[in-house]
Amino acid sequence: MSRKFCFAVLLALFSLLGCHEEELTFNVSLSGNQEVPPVAAESKADAVVTLTIQHSASHLVDSDYDSGDGSDYDKDYDKDYHDDSPDYSDDDTLTLSAELDISMLTDVQAAHIHQGKIGVNGPVAFEFTNNNDGTMSLAETEITQEQAEELQSGKWYINVHTLLNPSGEVRGQIVDSNTAIVTFVLEGEQEVPPVDSEASGNGYATLNTENYAVDLTVITENADDATAAHIHEGFIGENGGVIVDLVAGDTSGTWMTPENTTLDEETANRLINGGHYVNVHTPANESGEIRGQILTDDFTLLTFSLDGEQEVPAVETEASGSGYATYNSTTEALDLKVLTSGVDDAEAAHLHEGFIGQNGSVVVGLEQDPDDITIWTSPDGTTLDTETVTRLLAGGHYVNVHTPANESGEIRGQVLSKDFVLFTFPLDGAQEVPPVDTEASGSGYATFNQITKELVARIVTTGVDDADEAHIHEGEAGENGGVIVPLDQSEADVTVWETPNSVVLDEETANTLLSGGHYINVHTPANPDGEIRGQIE
């Protein structure tokens, strides 16, 4: 049988079959963190996007085939069927389809695939259809080669629009399984030492774990006079050298990596493990006004201050400190650093168990830096068990620095994520309306979780052991108001009053609290309207 005849038979067979299909599947996770700007939403969504490449018969054979020599045919056959990289020709048909799970979202108005790389908003390319069963679909739609190339290069994203967030509540960049997505916050609190600044920023990045290509965009607010921005080497609480100079974007306040930025393997691995940060430099803060640790979703970032007011009871001291920590949920590793001022004679520092206003036992002993006595760090390889981590992320641990003058602790810092607002405040008779002449006093402590709206408050009093009631009241300084939350007296210590378990505030009450509109009042038989009072602020 001649080779020409065999080829003719194969060609006829391919013509009958019509085509050969390839499919590329992208699993997409959508969250509020990827929105530009970010949306503080706990809701999530997931999608599966499929690119189908329908090869034509002409794609499968070489049109220049020489009937006297089969080598060209064999070569093209092997390439088209065994090359792992997507390959398509002008005669191929490219179609896009997608399935979107929106079961965790409410009041969904629309969902689209948009054009735009990470950190950039772009126009609508395709619209999903709502199936009214918690899912949405994009039926097979033919696309161009240029669109397919944009999709495969990570320049498309899915955006779900809701009644509450019409511009988008959750977003997910469409990237392959080799690409990690990172979103992060920039603020003065992450600077080392911290910077008191109104400026802020949000960072977005993708890192290809095969070729180490990185695409990063930072969008800042109130830092339009920034003179430079860089990716630096350094874990949380550390300063380090420049790795990549960022370039200013077309929009004021935007900085991004130069096109085609790639990292070496060691640098890429360090970045994935939280070892790099973005620093934005301004004339007022040349060393950096806002900073953001580049962290994947595995990490939780915590920054906190240390002072004498958080000690229980409060300590009057000029000493202070700044704390930085990351927790990796995959490796269970804790990396914690504390930078202190005014406690060079400190003899120990620990991570303790205890919510705000509570004293507790040591969980991790910190190590003093041999080269800088103001720095204390968690030992290398520190890991936490599940119970301890749950408590840590709920605000149930603090760092305490002990000195000869204050062996129980001179400065303390509650380890809190950005979800929490911390309050410490004194109680005395002078704040009562009208003022009360008394020697009694107290120290107040509170945390408010802005996500769950849970309030934890605790006061430690002196001179009012006969107190019969204590409450959180509504009212600004100099005003009296009604009771919001009755406090419980500790059975073990009559000087301690605290909120009951699981006190959750409604939106209006929470806003009043955050604007300084609540106080704690301690009532005694001698002063039934209140003997000592403290404004929560």
Coordinates of C-alpha atoms in Angstrom, one line a residue:
M1 CA 0.0 0.0 0.0
S2 CA 1.6 3.3 -1.1
R3 CA 2.4 6.1 1.4
K4 CA 0.3 8.5 -0.8
F5 CA -2.7 6.3 -0.4
C6 CA -2.2 6.1 3.4
F7 CA -2.0 9.8 3.7
A8 CA -5.1 10.2 1.6
V9 CA -7.0 7.9 3.9
L10 CA -5.8 9.8 7.0
L11 CA -6.8 13.1 5.4
A12 CA -10.2 11.7 4.6
L13 CA -10.5 10.4 8.2
F14 CA -9.6 13.8 9.7
S15 CA -12.1 15.5 7.5
L16 CA -14.8 13.1 8.7
L17 CA -13.8 13.6 12.3
G18 CA -13.7 17.4 11.7
C19 CA -11.4 18.4 14.6
H20 CA -9.4 17.6 17.7
E21 CA -10.2 19.5 21.0
E22 CA -8.0 20.8 23.7
E23 CA -9.3 22.3 27.0
L24 CA -7.6 24.6 29.4
T25 CA -9.4 25.0 32.8
F26 CA -8.9 27.8 35.2
N27 CA -10.1 27.5 38.8
V28 CA -10.9 31.0 40.1
S29 CA -11.3 32.1 43.8
L30 CA -13.1 35.4 44.2
S31 CA -12.9 37.7 47.3
G32 CA -13.3 41.3 48.3
N33 CA -9.6 41.7 48.7
Q34 CA -9.0 41.6 45.0
E35 CA -11.5 44.4 44.3
V36 CA -10.0 47.8 43.4
P37 CA -10.3 49.3 45.9
P38 CA -10.8 46.3 48.3
V39 CA -14.2 45.5 49.7
A40 CA -14.5 44.4 53.4
A41 CA -16.7 41.5 52.7
E42 CA -16.4 38.0 54.2
S43 CA -18.4 36.5 51.3
K44 CA -16.6 34.4 48.7
A45 CA -17.3 32.9 45.3
D46 CA -15.7 30.3 43.1
A47 CA -15.6 29.8 39.3
V48 CA -14.4 27.4 36.7
V49 CA -13.4 29.0 33.4
T50 CA -12.8 26.8 30.3
L51 CA -11.0 27.7 27.1
T52 CA -11.7 25.1 24.4
I53 CA -9.4 24.9 21.4
Q54 CA -11.2 23.1 18.5
H55 CA -8.4 22.3 16.0
S56 CA -9.5 22.1 12.4
A57 CA -8.5 19.2 10.2
S58 CA -6.0 21.4 8.3
H59 CA -4.3 22.1 11.7
L60 CA -3.6 18.4 12.2
V61 CA -1.7 17.8 8.9
D62 CA 1.0 19.7 7.1
S63 CA -0.5 21.4 3.9
D64 CA 3.0 21.3 2.4
Y65 CA 3.3 17.5 2.9
D66 CA 5.4 15.8 0.2
S67 CA 3.8 12.5 -0.7
G68 CA 7.2 11.1 -1.2
D69 CA 8.5 11.7 2.3
G70 CA 6.4 11.3 5.5
S71 CA 8.8 12.9 7.9
D72 CA 7.1 16.3 7.8
Y73 CA 3.7 14.8 8.6
D74 CA 5.1 12.7 11.5
K75 CA 6.8 15.8 13.0
D76 CA 3.6 17.9 12.9
Y77 CA 1.5 15.1 14.2
D78 CA 3.8 14.7 17.2
K79 CA 3.9 18.5 17.9
D80 CA 0.1 19.0 17.8
Y81 CA -0.7 16.0 20.0
H82 CA 2.2 15.9 22.5
D83 CA 3.2 19.5 23.0
D84 CA 2.0 20.6 26.5
S85 CA 1.7 24.3 25.6
P86 CA -1.5 25.5 24.0
D87 CA -1.2 25.7 20.2
Y88 CA -3.8 27.0 17.8
S89 CA -3.9 28.3 14.2
D90 CA -6.0 30.8 12.3
D91 CA -8.3 27.9 11.2
D92 CA -9.0 26.7 14.8
T93 CA -12.1 27.7 16.7
L94 CA -11.6 29.1 20.3
T95 CA -14.5 29.1 22.7
L96 CA -14.9 30.3 26.3
S97 CA -17.3 29.0 28.9
A98 CA -17.6 29.4 32.7
E99 CA -19.6 28.3 35.7
L100 CA -19.8 30.6 38.8
D101 CA -20.9 29.6 42.3
I102 CA -22.5 32.6 44.0
S103 CA -24.3 30.7 46.8
M104 CA -22.5 32.7 49.5
L105 CA -23.5 36.0 48.1
T106 CA -26.8 37.9 48.5
D107 CA -28.6 40.4 46.2
V108 CA -26.4 39.6 43.2
Q109 CA -27.2 42.0 40.4
A110 CA -24.8 40.9 37.7
A111 CA -21.5 39.2 37.0
H112 CA -19.0 39.7 34.2
I113 CA -15.6 38.7 32.9
H114 CA -13.7 41.9 32.6
Q115 CA -10.5 42.8 30.8
G116 CA -7.7 44.0 33.2
K117 CA -4.7 42.7 35.0
I118 CA -4.4 42.4 38.8
G119 CA -5.0 45.7 40.5
V120 CA -6.5 47.3 37.5
N121 CA -10.2 47.9 36.7
G122 CA -11.3 47.2 33.1
P123 CA -14.2 47.0 30.7
V124 CA -16.7 44.2 30.5
A125 CA -15.9 41.5 28.0
F126 CA -18.6 38.9 28.7
E127 CA -21.7 38.7 30.9
F128 CA -22.9 35.7 33.0
T129 CA -26.5 34.5 33.1
N130 CA -28.1 33.9 36.5
N131 CA -29.4 30.3 36.8
N132 CA -31.4 31.3 39.9
D133 CA -30.1 28.3 41.8
G134 CA -27.0 29.9 43.4
T135 CA -25.0 29.6 40.2
M136 CA -24.3 31.7 37.1
S137 CA -23.1 30.5 33.7
L138 CA -21.4 31.8 30.6
A139 CA -22.4 29.6 27.7
E140 CA -19.8 28.7 25.1
T141 CA -18.8 31.9 23.3
E142 CA -16.4 32.1 20.4
I143 CA -13.4 34.4 21.1
T144 CA -10.4 35.6 19.1
Q145 CA -6.8 34.5 19.4
E146 CA -5.9 37.8 20.9
Q147 CA -8.6 37.4 23.6
A148 CA -7.3 33.9 24.3
E149 CA -3.8 35.1 24.7
E150 CA -5.0 37.8 27.1
L151 CA -6.9 35.2 29.1
Q152 CA -3.9 32.9 29.3
S153 CA -1.6 35.8 30.4
G154 CA -3.7 36.6 33.4
K155 CA -5.2 39.8 32.1
W156 CA -8.9 39.0 32.7
Y157 CA -10.9 38.8 35.9
I158 CA -14.4 37.9 37.1
N159 CA -16.4 40.5 39.0
V160 CA -19.7 39.9 40.9
H161 CA -21.8 43.0 41.4
T162 CA -24.3 43.1 44.3
L163 CA -26.9 45.6 45.6
L164 CA -24.6 46.6 48.4
N165 CA -21.5 46.8 46.2
P166 CA -22.6 47.7 42.7
S167 CA -19.1 48.2 41.5
G168 CA -18.2 44.7 42.6
E169 CA -18.3 42.8 45.9
V170 CA -16.0 39.9 45.0
R171 CA -13.4 39.6 42.3
G172 CA -11.1 36.9 41.1
Q173 CA -8.2 37.1 38.6
I174 CA -8.3 34.3 36.1
V175 CA -4.8 32.7 36.3
D176 CA -3.4 29.3 35.9
S177 CA -2.4 26.9 38.7
N178 CA 1.2 28.0 38.6
T179 CA 0.3 31.6 39.5
A180 CA -0.1 32.9 43.1
I181 CA -2.3 35.9 43.8
V182 CA -1.3 38.3 46.6
T183 CA -3.2 41.3 48.0
F184 CA -1.8 43.4 50.8
V185 CA -2.3 46.7 52.7
L186 CA 0.2 49.5 53.0
E187 CA 0.1 51.7 56.1
G188 CA 2.4 53.7 58.4
E189 CA 2.0 51.2 61.2
Q190 CA 4.0 48.6 59.3
E191 CA 7.0 50.9 58.9
V192 CA 10.0 50.1 61.2
P193 CA 9.7 52.2 63.4
P194 CA 6.0 53.0 62.7
V195 CA 5.0 56.3 61.1
D196 CA 2.0 58.3 62.1
S197 CA 0.5 59.0 58.7
E198 CA -2.9 59.6 57.0
A199 CA -1.5 57.9 53.9
S200 CA -2.5 54.4 53.0
G201 CA -2.4 52.0 50.1
N202 CA -3.5 48.7 48.6
G203 CA -1.2 46.3 46.8
Y204 CA -2.0 43.6 44.3
A205 CA 0.4 41.1 42.7
T206 CA 0.7 37.8 40.8
L207 CA 3.8 35.6 40.9
N208 CA 4.3 32.8 38.4
T209 CA 6.0 30.0 40.4
E210 CA 7.5 28.4 37.3
N211 CA 9.2 31.3 35.5
Y212 CA 9.1 33.7 38.6
A213 CA 7.5 36.5 36.6
V214 CA 6.0 39.1 39.0
D215 CA 3.3 41.7 38.2
L216 CA 2.7 44.1 41.1
T217 CA 0.5 47.2 41.4
V218 CA 0.2 49.5 44.4
I219 CA -2.5 52.2 44.6
T220 CA -1.9 54.8 47.3
E221 CA -4.0 57.5 49.0
N222 CA -2.7 60.8 50.5
A223 CA 0.8 60.0 49.2
D224 CA 0.7 61.8 45.9
D225 CA 4.0 63.5 46.7
A226 CA 5.8 60.2 46.9
T227 CA 9.3 60.3 45.3
A228 CA 9.9 56.6 45.0
A229 CA 8.6 53.1 45.8
H230 CA 10.4 49.8 45.9
I231 CA 10.1 46.1 46.7
H232 CA 12.5 45.6 49.6
E233 CA 13.9 42.4 51.1
G234 CA 12.8 41.9 54.7
F235 CA 10.3 40.0 56.9
I236 CA 7.8 41.8 59.1
G237 CA 9.5 44.2 61.5
E238 CA 12.7 44.2 59.5
N239 CA 14.2 46.8 57.1
G240 CA 16.1 45.6 54.1
G241 CA 17.6 46.5 50.7
V242 CA 15.8 47.3 47.5
I243 CA 15.0 44.3 45.2
V244 CA 12.9 46.0 42.5
D245 CA 12.4 49.7 41.7
L246 CA 8.7 50.4 41.0
V247 CA 7.7 52.8 38.3
A248 CA 5.0 55.5 38.5
G249 CA 1.7 54.6 36.8
D250 CA -0.3 56.8 34.6
T251 CA -2.7 57.5 37.5
S252 CA -1.4 59.6 40.4
G253 CA -0.6 57.5 43.4
T254 CA -0.1 54.3 41.4
W255 CA 3.2 52.4 41.3
M256 CA 3.9 49.1 39.5
T257 CA 6.7 46.7 38.5
P258 CA 8.3 47.4 35.2
E259 CA 7.1 45.2 32.3
N260 CA 8.5 41.7 32.2
T261 CA 9.9 41.8 35.8
T262 CA 11.2 38.4 36.8
L263 CA 12.9 37.2 40.0
D264 CA 15.5 34.5 40.6
E265 CA 14.4 31.3 42.3
E266 CA 15.7 32.3 45.8
T267 CA 14.1 35.7 45.7
A268 CA 10.8 34.3 44.5
N269 CA 10.7 31.7 47.3
R270 CA 11.5 34.3 49.9
L271 CA 8.6 36.5 48.5
I272 CA 6.1 33.6 48.7
N273 CA 7.3 33.0 52.4
G274 CA 6.5 36.7 53.3
G275 CA 10.1 38.0 53.1
H276 CA 9.5 41.1 51.0
Y277 CA 7.6 44.4 51.4
V278 CA 6.7 47.4 49.4
N279 CA 7.9 50.8 50.8
V280 CA 6.6 54.2 49.6
H281 CA 9.0 57.1 50.2
T282 CA 7.9 60.7 50.6
P283 CA 9.7 64.0 51.3
A284 CA 8.3 64.0 54.8
N285 CA 9.4 60.4 55.4
E286 CA 12.3 59.6 53.2
S287 CA 12.9 56.2 54.8
G288 CA 9.3 55.3 54.0
E289 CA 5.9 56.7 54.9
I290 CA 3.8 53.6 54.2
R291 CA 4.8 50.0 53.9
G292 CA 3.0 46.8 53.1
Q293 CA 4.3 43.3 53.7
I294 CA 3.7 41.1 50.6
L295 CA 1.7 38.2 52.0
T296 CA -0.3 35.4 50.4
D297 CA -3.7 34.4 51.9
D298 CA -1.9 31.8 54.1
F299 CA -0.7 34.7 56.3
T300 CA -2.3 36.8 58.9
L301 CA -0.6 40.2 59.7
L302 CA -0.7 41.7 63.1
T303 CA 0.8 45.1 64.2
F304 CA 0.4 46.5 67.7
S305 CA 1.7 49.1 70.1
L306 CA 3.1 48.5 73.6
D307 CA 2.7 50.9 76.5
G308 CA 2.1 51.1 80.2
E309 CA -1.6 51.8 79.9
Q310 CA -2.3 48.3 78.7
E311 CA -0.7 46.7 81.7
V312 CA -3.1 45.3 84.3
P313 CA -3.1 47.4 86.4
A314 CA -1.8 50.3 84.3
V315 CA 1.8 51.4 84.7
E316 CA 2.9 55.0 84.5
T317 CA 5.9 55.0 82.2
E318 CA 7.5 56.8 79.3
A319 CA 8.6 53.5 77.8
S320 CA 6.8 52.2 74.7
G321 CA 7.2 49.7 71.9
S322 CA 6.0 48.5 68.5
G323 CA 5.0 45.0 67.7
Y324 CA 4.9 43.1 64.4
A325 CA 3.8 39.5 63.7
T326 CA 2.8 37.2 61.0
Y327 CA 1.1 33.8 61.3
N328 CA 1.2 31.2 58.5
S329 CA -1.8 28.9 58.5
T330 CA -0.1 26.4 56.3
T331 CA 3.1 26.0 58.2
E332 CA 1.6 27.1 61.6
A333 CA 4.7 29.3 62.0
L334 CA 4.6 32.5 64.1
D335 CA 7.1 35.3 63.4
L336 CA 6.9 38.0 66.0
K337 CA 9.2 41.0 66.7
V338 CA 9.0 43.8 69.2
L339 CA 11.0 47.1 69.0
T340 CA 11.1 48.9 72.4
S341 CA 12.1 52.3 73.6
G342 CA 12.9 53.3 77.2
V343 CA 13.3 49.7 78.5
D344 CA 16.9 49.0 77.7
D345 CA 17.2 47.3 81.2
A346 CA 14.4 44.8 80.3
E347 CA 15.3 41.4 81.6
A348 CA 12.6 39.3 79.9
A349 CA 9.8 39.6 77.3
H350 CA 7.1 37.0 76.6
L351 CA 4.0 36.2 74.6
H352 CA 1.3 35.7 77.2
E353 CA -2.2 34.2 77.1
G354 CA -4.9 36.7 78.0
F355 CA -7.5 39.0 76.5
I356 CA -7.4 42.7 77.0
G357 CA -7.5 43.6 80.7
Q358 CA -6.5 40.1 81.7
N359 CA -3.2 38.7 83.0
G360 CA -2.2 35.2 81.9
S361 CA 0.6 32.7 81.6
V362 CA 3.6 32.6 79.3
V363 CA 3.1 31.0 75.9
V364 CA 6.3 31.8 74.1
G365 CA 9.5 33.3 75.6
L366 CA 11.0 36.0 73.3
E367 CA 14.7 36.3 72.6
Q368 CA 16.7 39.5 72.9
D369 CA 18.7 40.5 69.9
P370 CA 22.4 40.2 70.8
D371 CA 23.2 43.1 68.5
D372 CA 20.3 45.4 69.6
I373 CA 18.9 45.2 73.1
T374 CA 15.8 47.1 72.1
I375 CA 14.6 44.2 69.9
W376 CA 12.9 41.0 71.1
T377 CA 11.8 38.2 68.7
S378 CA 10.1 34.8 68.7
P379 CA 12.6 31.9 68.4
D380 CA 13.2 30.4 65.0
G381 CA 10.7 27.6 64.2
T382 CA 8.0 28.8 66.6
T383 CA 4.7 27.1 65.8
L384 CA 1.3 27.2 67.5
D385 CA -1.3 24.6 67.9
T386 CA -4.8 25.0 66.6
E387 CA -6.3 26.1 70.0
T388 CA -3.6 28.7 70.6
V389 CA -3.9 30.1 67.1
T390 CA -7.7 30.4 67.4
R391 CA -7.2 32.4 70.6
L392 CA -4.4 34.5 69.1
L393 CA -6.5 35.5 66.1
A394 CA -9.4 36.4 68.4
G395 CA -7.2 38.8 70.3
G396 CA -6.4 36.5 73.2
H397 CA -2.7 37.1 73.6
Y398 CA -0.4 39.9 74.5
V399 CA 3.3 40.7 74.7
N400 CA 4.7 41.8 78.0
V401 CA 8.1 43.4 78.6
H402 CA 9.5 43.0 82.2
T403 CA 12.0 45.3 83.9
P404 CA 13.6 45.5 87.3
A405 CA 11.3 48.5 88.2
N406 CA 8.2 46.7 87.0
E407 CA 8.8 42.9 87.3
S408 CA 5.2 42.1 86.4
G409 CA 5.6 44.1 83.2
E410 CA 6.3 47.7 82.3
I411 CA 4.9 47.8 78.8
R412 CA 2.4 45.5 77.2
G413 CA 0.8 45.2 73.8
Q414 CA -2.3 43.2 72.9
V415 CA -1.6 41.2 69.7
L416 CA -4.4 42.3 67.4
S417 CA -5.2 42.1 63.7
K418 CA -6.5 45.1 61.7
D419 CA -10.0 43.9 62.4
F420 CA -9.7 45.2 66.0
V421 CA -9.9 48.6 67.6
L422 CA -8.1 48.9 71.0
F423 CA -9.2 51.2 73.8
T424 CA -7.5 52.0 77.1
F425 CA -8.9 54.6 79.5
P426 CA -8.9 55.7 83.1
L427 CA -11.9 55.9 85.4
D428 CA -12.2 58.6 88.1
G429 CA -14.7 60.8 89.9
A430 CA -13.7 63.9 87.9
Q431 CA -15.4 62.5 84.8
E432 CA -18.8 62.0 86.5
V433 CA -21.5 64.5 85.6
P434 CA -21.5 66.3 88.0
P435 CA -18.0 65.5 89.2
V436 CA -17.7 63.3 92.3
D437 CA -15.0 63.9 95.0
T438 CA -13.5 60.5 95.6
E439 CA -10.2 58.7 95.9
A440 CA -11.5 55.7 93.9
S441 CA -10.2 55.1 90.5
G442 CA -10.0 52.4 87.8
S443 CA -8.3 51.3 84.6
G444 CA -10.4 50.4 81.6
Y445 CA -9.6 48.2 78.6
A446 CA -11.7 47.3 75.6
T447 CA -11.4 45.7 72.1
F448 CA -14.0 46.0 69.3
N449 CA -13.9 43.6 66.3
Q450 CA -15.0 45.7 63.3
I451 CA -15.9 42.5 61.4
T452 CA -17.9 40.5 63.9
K453 CA -19.0 43.7 65.9
E454 CA -18.1 42.0 69.1
L455 CA -17.1 44.1 72.1
V456 CA -15.0 43.0 75.0
A457 CA -14.6 45.4 77.8
R458 CA -13.0 45.0 81.3
I459 CA -12.3 47.4 84.1
V460 CA -10.1 47.0 87.2
T461 CA -11.1 49.3 90.0
T462 CA -9.7 50.4 93.3
G463 CA -11.6 52.0 96.2
V464 CA -15.0 50.8 95.2
D465 CA -15.2 47.3 96.5
D466 CA -18.7 48.0 97.6
A467 CA -19.8 48.8 94.1
D468 CA -23.2 47.2 93.3
E469 CA -23.4 47.9 89.5
A470 CA -21.4 48.9 86.5
H471 CA -22.6 49.6 83.0
I472 CA -21.6 50.8 79.6
H473 CA -23.7 53.9 79.0
E474 CA -24.4 56.0 75.9
G475 CA -23.1 59.5 76.1
E476 CA -20.1 61.7 75.1
A477 CA -17.8 63.3 77.6
G478 CA -19.8 65.7 79.9
E479 CA -23.1 64.0 79.1
N480 CA -25.1 61.4 80.9
G481 CA -27.0 58.7 79.0
G482 CA -28.9 55.4 79.2
V483 CA -27.4 51.9 79.8
I484 CA -26.2 50.0 76.7
V485 CA -24.5 47.0 78.3
P486 CA -24.6 45.9 82.0
L487 CA -21.2 44.6 83.2
D488 CA -20.7 41.4 85.2
Q489 CA -18.7 41.5 88.4
S490 CA -16.0 38.9 88.6
E491 CA -16.7 36.2 91.1
A492 CA -13.0 35.8 91.8
D493 CA -12.2 39.5 92.2
V494 CA -14.8 42.2 93.2
T495 CA -12.6 44.9 91.7
V496 CA -13.1 43.5 88.2
W497 CA -16.1 44.2 86.0
E498 CA -16.4 42.9 82.4
T499 CA -18.8 42.5 79.5
P500 CA -20.8 39.2 79.4
N501 CA -19.8 36.7 76.7
S502 CA -20.6 37.5 73.1
V503 CA -21.7 41.2 73.3
V504 CA -22.4 42.2 69.7
L505 CA -23.3 45.7 68.8
D506 CA -25.6 46.9 66.0
E507 CA -24.2 49.2 63.3
E508 CA -25.5 52.4 64.9
T509 CA -24.2 51.5 68.4
A510 CA -20.9 50.5 66.9
N511 CA -20.5 53.8 65.1
T512 CA -21.3 55.7 68.4
L513 CA -18.7 53.7 70.2
L514 CA -16.0 54.4 67.6
S515 CA -16.8 58.1 67.8
G516 CA -16.2 58.2 71.6
G517 CA -19.9 58.2 72.4
H518 CA -19.9 55.6 75.3
Y519 CA -18.6 55.5 78.8
I520 CA -18.4 53.1 81.7
N521 CA -20.0 54.1 85.0
V522 CA -19.4 52.3 88.4
H523 CA -22.2 52.8 90.9
T524 CA -21.9 52.6 94.7
P525 CA -24.3 52.9 97.6
A526 CA -22.6 56.3 98.4
N527 CA -23.0 57.5 94.8
P528 CA -25.8 55.5 93.2
D529 CA -25.6 57.7 90.0
G530 CA -22.0 56.8 89.7
E531 CA -18.8 57.2 91.7
I532 CA -16.2 56.7 88.9
R533 CA -16.6 57.0 85.2
G534 CA -14.4 56.5 82.2
Q535 CA -14.9 57.6 78.6
I536 CA -14.2 54.7 76.1
E537 CA -11.8 56.3 73.7

